[in-house]
Amino acid sequence: MKKKTTLPPDFGLTTDLRNWGIMHGHSRLQEHMDYFLDYARATDKQYADWNAAFRNAVRGDWAKLKAKPAARMNLDAAGAKPGESWEQYQMRVRN
């Protein structure tokens, strides 16, 4: 059995992890990684396999990215009308 270790100082989004994400239909991998790194540091987590732990975090949507849209620009800066929601703005500018 492999010994658990604390977060390696150079742990991050590698080409292999990006390729895994793409192959399995996952997106926003950098946002997943940012959340995962903060979580691991804040809780002083230890894992035997950090890549596997990250893949589990993405699969389980620990960052809850499926529930919220990707970051978007400020509606005022985008030219939305007062009181217009993001969805209303998108519909108006697409048509």
PDB file of N, CA, C and O in Angstrom, residues 4-69:
ATOM      1  N   LYS A   4       0.379   7.702   2.265  1.00  0.00           N
ATOM      2  CA  LYS A   4      -0.243   8.994   2.004  1.00  0.00           C
ATOM      3  C   LYS A   4       0.768  10.110   2.267  1.00  0.00           C
ATOM      4  O   LYS A   4       1.586  10.019   3.181  1.00  0.00           O
ATOM      5  N   THR A   5       0.676  11.160   1.429  1.00  0.00           N
ATOM      6  CA  THR A   5       1.562  12.310   1.571  1.00  0.00           C
ATOM      7  C   THR A   5       0.733  13.593   1.551  1.00  0.00           C
ATOM      8  O   THR A   5      -0.415  13.593   1.112  1.00  0.00           O
ATOM      9  N   THR A   6       1.325  14.674   2.014  1.00  0.00           N
ATOM     10  CA  THR A   6       0.671  15.973   1.906  1.00  0.00           C
ATOM     11  C   THR A   6       0.809  16.459   0.468  1.00  0.00           C
ATOM     12  O   THR A   6       1.547  15.882  -0.335  1.00  0.00           O
ATOM     13  N   LEU A   7       0.116  17.531   0.171  1.00  0.00           N
ATOM     14  CA  LEU A   7       0.097  18.082  -1.181  1.00  0.00           C
ATOM     15  C   LEU A   7       1.508  18.398  -1.672  1.00  0.00           C
ATOM     16  O   LEU A   7       2.223  19.180  -1.048  1.00  0.00           O
ATOM     17  N   PRO A   8       1.915  17.807  -2.792  1.00  0.00           N
ATOM     18  CA  PRO A   8       3.229  18.143  -3.343  1.00  0.00           C
ATOM     19  C   PRO A   8       3.258  19.617  -3.762  1.00  0.00           C
ATOM     20  O   PRO A   8       2.268  20.125  -4.308  1.00  0.00           O
ATOM     21  N   PRO A   9       4.354  20.307  -3.526  1.00  0.00           N
ATOM     22  CA  PRO A   9       4.413  21.740  -3.836  1.00  0.00           C
ATOM     23  C   PRO A   9       4.230  22.055  -5.321  1.00  0.00           C
ATOM     24  O   PRO A   9       3.772  23.142  -5.666  1.00  0.00           O
ATOM     25  N   ASP A  10       4.530  21.118  -6.182  1.00  0.00           N
ATOM     26  CA  ASP A  10       4.418  21.364  -7.624  1.00  0.00           C
ATOM     27  C   ASP A  10       3.176  20.721  -8.237  1.00  0.00           C
ATOM     28  O   ASP A  10       3.054  20.648  -9.455  1.00  0.00           O
ATOM     29  N   PHE A  11       2.222  20.288  -7.412  1.00  0.00           N
ATOM     30  CA  PHE A  11       1.030  19.631  -7.955  1.00  0.00           C
ATOM     31  C   PHE A  11       0.169  20.645  -8.693  1.00  0.00           C
ATOM     32  O   PHE A  11      -0.082  21.746  -8.206  1.00  0.00           O
ATOM     33  N   GLY A  12      -0.267  20.271  -9.876  1.00  0.00           N
ATOM     34  CA  GLY A  12      -1.098  21.156 -10.681  1.00  0.00           C
ATOM     35  C   GLY A  12      -1.675  20.411 -11.861  1.00  0.00           C
ATOM     36  O   GLY A  12      -1.565  19.183 -11.973  1.00  0.00           O
ATOM     37  N   LEU A  13      -2.274  21.150 -12.748  1.00  0.00           N
ATOM     38  CA  LEU A  13      -2.937  20.578 -13.921  1.00  0.00           C
ATOM     39  C   LEU A  13      -1.899  20.211 -14.972  1.00  0.00           C
ATOM     40  O   LEU A  13      -1.319  21.079 -15.614  1.00  0.00           O
ATOM     41  N   THR A  14      -1.686  18.934 -15.134  1.00  0.00           N
ATOM     42  CA  THR A  14      -0.702  18.433 -16.096  1.00  0.00           C
ATOM     43  C   THR A  14      -1.382  18.107 -17.425  1.00  0.00           C
ATOM     44  O   THR A  14      -2.610  18.054 -17.515  1.00  0.00           O
ATOM     45  N   THR A  15      -0.593  17.865 -18.418  1.00  0.00           N
ATOM     46  CA  THR A  15      -1.117  17.443 -19.722  1.00  0.00           C
ATOM     47  C   THR A  15      -1.910  16.152 -19.584  1.00  0.00           C
ATOM     48  O   THR A  15      -2.979  16.004 -20.176  1.00  0.00           O
ATOM     49  N   ASP A  16      -1.407  15.219 -18.780  1.00  0.00           N
ATOM     50  CA  ASP A  16      -2.116  13.948 -18.584  1.00  0.00           C
ATOM     51  C   ASP A  16      -3.490  14.167 -17.958  1.00  0.00           C
ATOM     52  O   ASP A  16      -4.476  13.552 -18.380  1.00  0.00           O
ATOM     53  N   LEU A  17      -3.570  15.043 -16.953  1.00  0.00           N
ATOM     54  CA  LEU A  17      -4.864  15.310 -16.319  1.00  0.00           C
ATOM     55  C   LEU A  17      -5.798  16.040 -17.278  1.00  0.00           C
ATOM     56  O   LEU A  17      -6.996  15.767 -17.311  1.00  0.00           O
ATOM     57  N   ARG A  18      -5.257  16.969 -18.064  1.00  0.00           N
ATOM     58  CA  ARG A  18      -6.094  17.656 -19.064  1.00  0.00           C
ATOM     59  C   ARG A  18      -6.642  16.650 -20.075  1.00  0.00           C
ATOM     60  O   ARG A  18      -7.820  16.684 -20.424  1.00  0.00           O
ATOM     61  N   ASN A  19      -5.779  15.782 -20.563  1.00  0.00           N
ATOM     62  CA  ASN A  19      -6.208  14.776 -21.541  1.00  0.00           C
ATOM     63  C   ASN A  19      -7.264  13.851 -20.948  1.00  0.00           C
ATOM     64  O   ASN A  19      -8.234  13.505 -21.619  1.00  0.00           O
ATOM     65  N   TRP A  20      -7.079  13.450 -19.688  1.00  0.00           N
ATOM     66  CA  TRP A  20      -8.078  12.616 -19.021  1.00  0.00           C
ATOM     67  C   TRP A  20      -9.424  13.352 -18.992  1.00  0.00           C
ATOM     68  O   TRP A  20     -10.459  12.766 -19.302  1.00  0.00           O
ATOM     69  N   GLY A  21      -9.401  14.622 -18.608  1.00  0.00           N
ATOM     70  CA  GLY A  21     -10.628  15.410 -18.533  1.00  0.00           C
ATOM     71  C   GLY A  21     -11.335  15.499 -19.867  1.00  0.00           C
ATOM     72  O   GLY A  21     -12.554  15.308 -19.957  1.00  0.00           O
ATOM     73  N   ILE A  22     -10.579  15.769 -20.912  1.00  0.00           N
ATOM     74  CA  ILE A  22     -11.147  15.880 -22.253  1.00  0.00           C
ATOM     75  C   ILE A  22     -11.749  14.541 -22.681  1.00  0.00           C
ATOM     76  O   ILE A  22     -12.868  14.487 -23.198  1.00  0.00           O
ATOM     77  N   MET A  23     -11.011  13.464 -22.454  1.00  0.00           N
ATOM     78  CA  MET A  23     -11.477  12.131 -22.842  1.00  0.00           C
ATOM     79  C   MET A  23     -12.757  11.733 -22.117  1.00  0.00           C
ATOM     80  O   MET A  23     -13.556  10.949 -22.637  1.00  0.00           O
ATOM     81  N   HIS A  24     -12.964  12.278 -20.916  1.00  0.00           N
ATOM     82  CA  HIS A  24     -14.136  11.901 -20.120  1.00  0.00           C
ATOM     83  C   HIS A  24     -15.213  12.982 -20.101  1.00  0.00           C
ATOM     84  O   HIS A  24     -16.152  12.924 -19.309  1.00  0.00           O
ATOM     85  N   GLY A  25     -15.079  13.973 -20.978  1.00  0.00           N
ATOM     86  CA  GLY A  25     -16.121  14.971 -21.131  1.00  0.00           C
ATOM     87  C   GLY A  25     -16.186  16.031 -20.036  1.00  0.00           C
ATOM     88  O   GLY A  25     -17.210  16.671 -19.863  1.00  0.00           O
ATOM     89  N   HIS A  26     -15.102  16.225 -19.313  1.00  0.00           N
ATOM     90  CA  HIS A  26     -15.085  17.233 -18.253  1.00  0.00           C
ATOM     91  C   HIS A  26     -14.528  18.544 -18.796  1.00  0.00           C
ATOM     92  O   HIS A  26     -13.674  18.552 -19.677  1.00  0.00           O
ATOM     93  N   SER A  27     -15.020  19.631 -18.273  1.00  0.00           N
ATOM     94  CA  SER A  27     -14.539  20.954 -18.674  1.00  0.00           C
ATOM     95  C   SER A  27     -14.192  21.750 -17.427  1.00  0.00           C
ATOM     96  O   SER A  27     -14.352  21.261 -16.311  1.00  0.00           O
ATOM     97  N   ARG A  28     -13.723  22.956 -17.626  1.00  0.00           N
ATOM     98  CA  ARG A  28     -13.385  23.873 -16.529  1.00  0.00           C
ATOM     99  C   ARG A  28     -12.386  23.237 -15.560  1.00  0.00           C
ATOM    100  O   ARG A  28     -12.472  23.383 -14.345  1.00  0.00           O
ATOM    101  N   LEU A  29     -11.422  22.521 -16.143  1.00  0.00           N
ATOM    102  CA  LEU A  29     -10.468  21.776 -15.315  1.00  0.00           C
ATOM    103  C   LEU A  29      -9.606  22.682 -14.446  1.00  0.00           C
ATOM    104  O   LEU A  29      -9.279  22.310 -13.318  1.00  0.00           O
ATOM    105  N   GLN A  30      -9.243  23.857 -14.937  1.00  0.00           N
ATOM    106  CA  GLN A  30      -8.433  24.742 -14.108  1.00  0.00           C
ATOM    107  C   GLN A  30      -9.223  25.213 -12.890  1.00  0.00           C
ATOM    108  O   GLN A  30      -8.683  25.301 -11.795  1.00  0.00           O
ATOM    109  N   GLU A  31     -10.513  25.467 -13.074  1.00  0.00           N
ATOM    110  CA  GLU A  31     -11.350  25.852 -11.933  1.00  0.00           C
ATOM    111  C   GLU A  31     -11.480  24.698 -10.941  1.00  0.00           C
ATOM    112  O   GLU A  31     -11.458  24.914  -9.725  1.00  0.00           O
ATOM    113  N   HIS A  32     -11.609  23.482 -11.458  1.00  0.00           N
ATOM    114  CA  HIS A  32     -11.625  22.307 -10.580  1.00  0.00           C
ATOM    115  C   HIS A  32     -10.317  22.218  -9.811  1.00  0.00           C
ATOM    116  O   HIS A  32     -10.318  21.954  -8.606  1.00  0.00           O
ATOM    117  N   MET A  33      -9.205  22.431 -10.501  1.00  0.00           N
ATOM    118  CA  MET A  33      -7.901  22.333  -9.847  1.00  0.00           C
ATOM    119  C   MET A  33      -7.751  23.415  -8.784  1.00  0.00           C
ATOM    120  O   MET A  33      -7.252  23.141  -7.678  1.00  0.00           O
ATOM    121  N   ASP A  34      -8.149  24.632  -9.079  1.00  0.00           N
ATOM    122  CA  ASP A  34      -8.050  25.716  -8.096  1.00  0.00           C
ATOM    123  C   ASP A  34      -8.812  25.368  -6.823  1.00  0.00           C
ATOM    124  O   ASP A  34      -8.313  25.554  -5.713  1.00  0.00           O
ATOM    125  N   TYR A  35     -10.026  24.856  -6.990  1.00  0.00           N
ATOM    126  CA  TYR A  35     -10.826  24.458  -5.831  1.00  0.00           C
ATOM    127  C   TYR A  35     -10.127  23.329  -5.067  1.00  0.00           C
ATOM    128  O   TYR A  35     -10.011  23.364  -3.839  1.00  0.00           O
ATOM    129  N   PHE A  36      -9.682  22.326  -5.804  1.00  0.00           N
ATOM    130  CA  PHE A  36      -9.044  21.160  -5.190  1.00  0.00           C
ATOM    131  C   PHE A  36      -7.805  21.556  -4.389  1.00  0.00           C
ATOM    132  O   PHE A  36      -7.604  21.092  -3.264  1.00  0.00           O
ATOM    133  N   LEU A  37      -6.982  22.422  -4.962  1.00  0.00           N
ATOM    134  CA  LEU A  37      -5.775  22.862  -4.261  1.00  0.00           C
ATOM    135  C   LEU A  37      -6.124  23.625  -2.987  1.00  0.00           C
ATOM    136  O   LEU A  37      -5.519  23.392  -1.930  1.00  0.00           O
ATOM    137  N   ASP A  38      -7.085  24.519  -3.064  1.00  0.00           N
ATOM    138  CA  ASP A  38      -7.508  25.255  -1.867  1.00  0.00           C
ATOM    139  C   ASP A  38      -8.056  24.299  -0.807  1.00  0.00           C
ATOM    140  O   ASP A  38      -7.758  24.433   0.381  1.00  0.00           O
ATOM    141  N   TYR A  39      -8.878  23.359  -1.244  1.00  0.00           N
ATOM    142  CA  TYR A  39      -9.446  22.371  -0.322  1.00  0.00           C
ATOM    143  C   TYR A  39      -8.341  21.560   0.353  1.00  0.00           C
ATOM    144  O   TYR A  39      -8.343  21.387   1.578  1.00  0.00           O
ATOM    145  N   ALA A  40      -7.410  21.067  -0.436  1.00  0.00           N
ATOM    146  CA  ALA A  40      -6.331  20.237   0.108  1.00  0.00           C
ATOM    147  C   ALA A  40      -5.465  21.017   1.099  1.00  0.00           C
ATOM    148  O   ALA A  40      -5.094  20.489   2.152  1.00  0.00           O
ATOM    149  N   ARG A  41      -5.174  22.277   0.772  1.00  0.00           N
ATOM    150  CA  ARG A  41      -4.365  23.102   1.681  1.00  0.00           C
ATOM    151  C   ARG A  41      -5.129  23.447   2.952  1.00  0.00           C
ATOM    152  O   ARG A  41      -4.579  23.401   4.051  1.00  0.00           O
ATOM    153  N   ALA A  42      -6.383  23.811   2.802  1.00  0.00           N
ATOM    154  CA  ALA A  42      -7.184  24.254   3.949  1.00  0.00           C
ATOM    155  C   ALA A  42      -7.431  23.135   4.950  1.00  0.00           C
ATOM    156  O   ALA A  42      -7.561  23.389   6.148  1.00  0.00           O
ATOM    157  N   THR A  43      -7.513  21.916   4.455  1.00  0.00           N
ATOM    158  CA  THR A  43      -7.823  20.786   5.331  1.00  0.00           C
ATOM    159  C   THR A  43      -6.616  19.898   5.600  1.00  0.00           C
ATOM    160  O   THR A  43      -6.755  18.870   6.262  1.00  0.00           O
ATOM    161  N   ASP A  44      -5.457  20.288   5.083  1.00  0.00           N
ATOM    162  CA  ASP A  44      -4.213  19.533   5.261  1.00  0.00           C
ATOM    163  C   ASP A  44      -4.392  18.068   4.857  1.00  0.00           C
ATOM    164  O   ASP A  44      -3.987  17.150   5.562  1.00  0.00           O
ATOM    165  N   LYS A  45      -5.048  17.870   3.709  1.00  0.00           N
ATOM    166  CA  LYS A  45      -5.335  16.525   3.229  1.00  0.00           C
ATOM    167  C   LYS A  45      -4.057  15.751   2.912  1.00  0.00           C
ATOM    168  O   LYS A  45      -3.020  16.327   2.579  1.00  0.00           O
ATOM    169  N   GLN A  46      -4.189  14.461   3.002  1.00  0.00           N
ATOM    170  CA  GLN A  46      -3.131  13.546   2.600  1.00  0.00           C
ATOM    171  C   GLN A  46      -3.757  12.470   1.724  1.00  0.00           C
ATOM    172  O   GLN A  46      -4.818  11.935   2.048  1.00  0.00           O
ATOM    173  N   TYR A  47      -3.103  12.198   0.611  1.00  0.00           N
ATOM    174  CA  TYR A  47      -3.565  11.163  -0.311  1.00  0.00           C
ATOM    175  C   TYR A  47      -2.387  10.304  -0.741  1.00  0.00           C
ATOM    176  O   TYR A  47      -1.249  10.782  -0.820  1.00  0.00           O
ATOM    177  N   ALA A  48      -2.693   9.061  -1.057  1.00  0.00           N
ATOM    178  CA  ALA A  48      -1.670   8.156  -1.588  1.00  0.00           C
ATOM    179  C   ALA A  48      -1.415   8.445  -3.056  1.00  0.00           C
ATOM    180  O   ALA A  48      -0.307   8.240  -3.554  1.00  0.00           O
ATOM    181  N   ASP A  49      -2.426   8.921  -3.762  1.00  0.00           N
ATOM    182  CA  ASP A  49      -2.308   9.221  -5.194  1.00  0.00           C
ATOM    183  C   ASP A  49      -3.037  10.532  -5.468  1.00  0.00           C
ATOM    184  O   ASP A  49      -4.274  10.561  -5.525  1.00  0.00           O
ATOM    185  N   TRP A  50      -2.294  11.605  -5.625  1.00  0.00           N
ATOM    186  CA  TRP A  50      -2.885  12.930  -5.796  1.00  0.00           C
ATOM    187  C   TRP A  50      -3.617  13.077  -7.130  1.00  0.00           C
ATOM    188  O   TRP A  50      -4.636  13.751  -7.205  1.00  0.00           O
ATOM    189  N   ASN A  51      -3.114  12.452  -8.173  1.00  0.00           N
ATOM    190  CA  ASN A  51      -3.822  12.500  -9.459  1.00  0.00           C
ATOM    191  C   ASN A  51      -5.173  11.817  -9.355  1.00  0.00           C
ATOM    192  O   ASN A  51      -6.186  12.336  -9.848  1.00  0.00           O
ATOM    193  N   ALA A  52      -5.223  10.658  -8.700  1.00  0.00           N
ATOM    194  CA  ALA A  52      -6.489   9.944  -8.526  1.00  0.00           C
ATOM    195  C   ALA A  52      -7.452  10.766  -7.661  1.00  0.00           C
ATOM    196  O   ALA A  52      -8.655  10.813  -7.937  1.00  0.00           O
ATOM    197  N   ALA A  53      -6.931  11.408  -6.635  1.00  0.00           N
ATOM    198  CA  ALA A  53      -7.778  12.241  -5.777  1.00  0.00           C
ATOM    199  C   ALA A  53      -8.385  13.394  -6.576  1.00  0.00           C
ATOM    200  O   ALA A  53      -9.574  13.707  -6.431  1.00  0.00           O
ATOM    201  N   PHE A  54      -7.579  14.009  -7.439  1.00  0.00           N
ATOM    202  CA  PHE A  54      -8.101  15.093  -8.273  1.00  0.00           C
ATOM    203  C   PHE A  54      -9.161  14.583  -9.236  1.00  0.00           C
ATOM    204  O   PHE A  54     -10.214  15.206  -9.399  1.00  0.00           O
ATOM    205  N   ARG A  55      -8.918  13.446  -9.866  1.00  0.00           N
ATOM    206  CA  ARG A  55      -9.915  12.883 -10.782  1.00  0.00           C
ATOM    207  C   ARG A  55     -11.230  12.604 -10.044  1.00  0.00           C
ATOM    208  O   ARG A  55     -12.315  12.883 -10.558  1.00  0.00           O
ATOM    209  N   ASN A  56     -11.142  12.098  -8.814  1.00  0.00           N
ATOM    210  CA  ASN A  56     -12.347  11.877  -8.012  1.00  0.00           C
ATOM    211  C   ASN A  56     -13.060  13.185  -7.710  1.00  0.00           C
ATOM    212  O   ASN A  56     -14.291  13.251  -7.721  1.00  0.00           O
ATOM    213  N   ALA A  57     -12.287  14.238  -7.450  1.00  0.00           N
ATOM    214  CA  ALA A  57     -12.880  15.553  -7.173  1.00  0.00           C
ATOM    215  C   ALA A  57     -13.628  16.079  -8.391  1.00  0.00           C
ATOM    216  O   ALA A  57     -14.705  16.670  -8.265  1.00  0.00           O
ATOM    217  N   VAL A  58     -13.064  15.868  -9.567  1.00  0.00           N
ATOM    218  CA  VAL A  58     -13.730  16.321 -10.801  1.00  0.00           C
ATOM    219  C   VAL A  58     -14.986  15.497 -11.039  1.00  0.00           C
ATOM    220  O   VAL A  58     -16.059  16.049 -11.295  1.00  0.00           O
ATOM    221  N   ARG A  59     -14.868  14.167 -10.941  1.00  0.00           N
ATOM    222  CA  ARG A  59     -16.027  13.293 -11.146  1.00  0.00           C
ATOM    223  C   ARG A  59     -17.156  13.634 -10.170  1.00  0.00           C
ATOM    224  O   ARG A  59     -18.329  13.626 -10.537  1.00  0.00           O
ATOM    225  N   GLY A  60     -16.794  13.908  -8.930  1.00  0.00           N
ATOM    226  CA  GLY A  60     -17.779  14.215  -7.905  1.00  0.00           C
ATOM    227  C   GLY A  60     -18.207  15.667  -7.880  1.00  0.00           C
ATOM    228  O   GLY A  60     -19.035  16.051  -7.055  1.00  0.00           O
ATOM    229  N   ASP A  61     -17.619  16.484  -8.752  1.00  0.00           N
ATOM    230  CA  ASP A  61     -17.920  17.913  -8.842  1.00  0.00           C
ATOM    231  C   ASP A  61     -17.837  18.585  -7.469  1.00  0.00           C
ATOM    232  O   ASP A  61     -18.734  19.311  -7.057  1.00  0.00           O
ATOM    233  N   TRP A  62     -16.733  18.344  -6.778  1.00  0.00           N
ATOM    234  CA  TRP A  62     -16.535  18.931  -5.456  1.00  0.00           C
ATOM    235  C   TRP A  62     -16.634  20.456  -5.520  1.00  0.00           C
ATOM    236  O   TRP A  62     -17.075  21.081  -4.574  1.00  0.00           O
ATOM    237  N   ALA A  63     -16.211  21.032  -6.619  1.00  0.00           N
ATOM    238  CA  ALA A  63     -16.232  22.493  -6.767  1.00  0.00           C
ATOM    239  C   ALA A  63     -17.625  23.009  -7.125  1.00  0.00           C
ATOM    240  O   ALA A  63     -17.827  24.216  -7.215  1.00  0.00           O
ATOM    241  N   LYS A  64     -18.560  22.103  -7.346  1.00  0.00           N
ATOM    242  CA  LYS A  64     -19.946  22.453  -7.695  1.00  0.00           C
ATOM    243  C   LYS A  64     -20.025  23.375  -8.912  1.00  0.00           C
ATOM    244  O   LYS A  64     -20.785  24.333  -8.952  1.00  0.00           O
ATOM    245  N   LEU A  65     -19.241  23.059  -9.917  1.00  0.00           N
ATOM    246  CA  LEU A  65     -19.211  23.869 -11.130  1.00  0.00           C
ATOM    247  C   LEU A  65     -20.370  23.570 -12.066  1.00  0.00           C
ATOM    248  O   LEU A  65     -20.722  24.396 -12.898  1.00  0.00           O
ATOM    249  N   LYS A  66     -20.963  22.399 -11.934  1.00  0.00           N
ATOM    250  CA  LYS A  66     -22.115  22.080 -12.782  1.00  0.00           C
ATOM    251  C   LYS A  66     -23.325  22.901 -12.371  1.00  0.00           C
ATOM    252  O   LYS A  66     -24.231  23.120 -13.154  1.00  0.00           O
ATOM    253  N   ALA A  67     -23.346  23.359 -11.129  1.00  0.00           N
ATOM    254  CA  ALA A  67     -24.491  24.102 -10.616  1.00  0.00           C
ATOM    255  C   ALA A  67     -24.411  25.601 -10.899  1.00  0.00           C
ATOM    256  O   ALA A  67     -25.369  26.312 -10.732  1.00  0.00           O
ATOM    257  N   LYS A  68     -23.234  26.070 -11.337  1.00  0.00           N
ATOM    258  CA  LYS A  68     -23.102  27.505 -11.600  1.00  0.00           C
ATOM    259  C   LYS A  68     -22.413  27.720 -12.939  1.00  0.00           C
ATOM    260  O   LYS A  68     -21.533  26.966 -13.317  1.00  0.00           O
ATOM    261  N   PRO A  69     -22.819  28.764 -13.650  1.00  0.00           N
ATOM    262  CA  PRO A  69     -22.216  29.020 -14.958  1.00  0.00           C
ATOM    263  C   PRO A  69     -20.772  29.500 -14.814  1.00  0.00           C
ATOM    264  O   PRO A  69     -20.362  29.960 -13.747  1.00  0.00           O
TER     265      PRO A  69
END
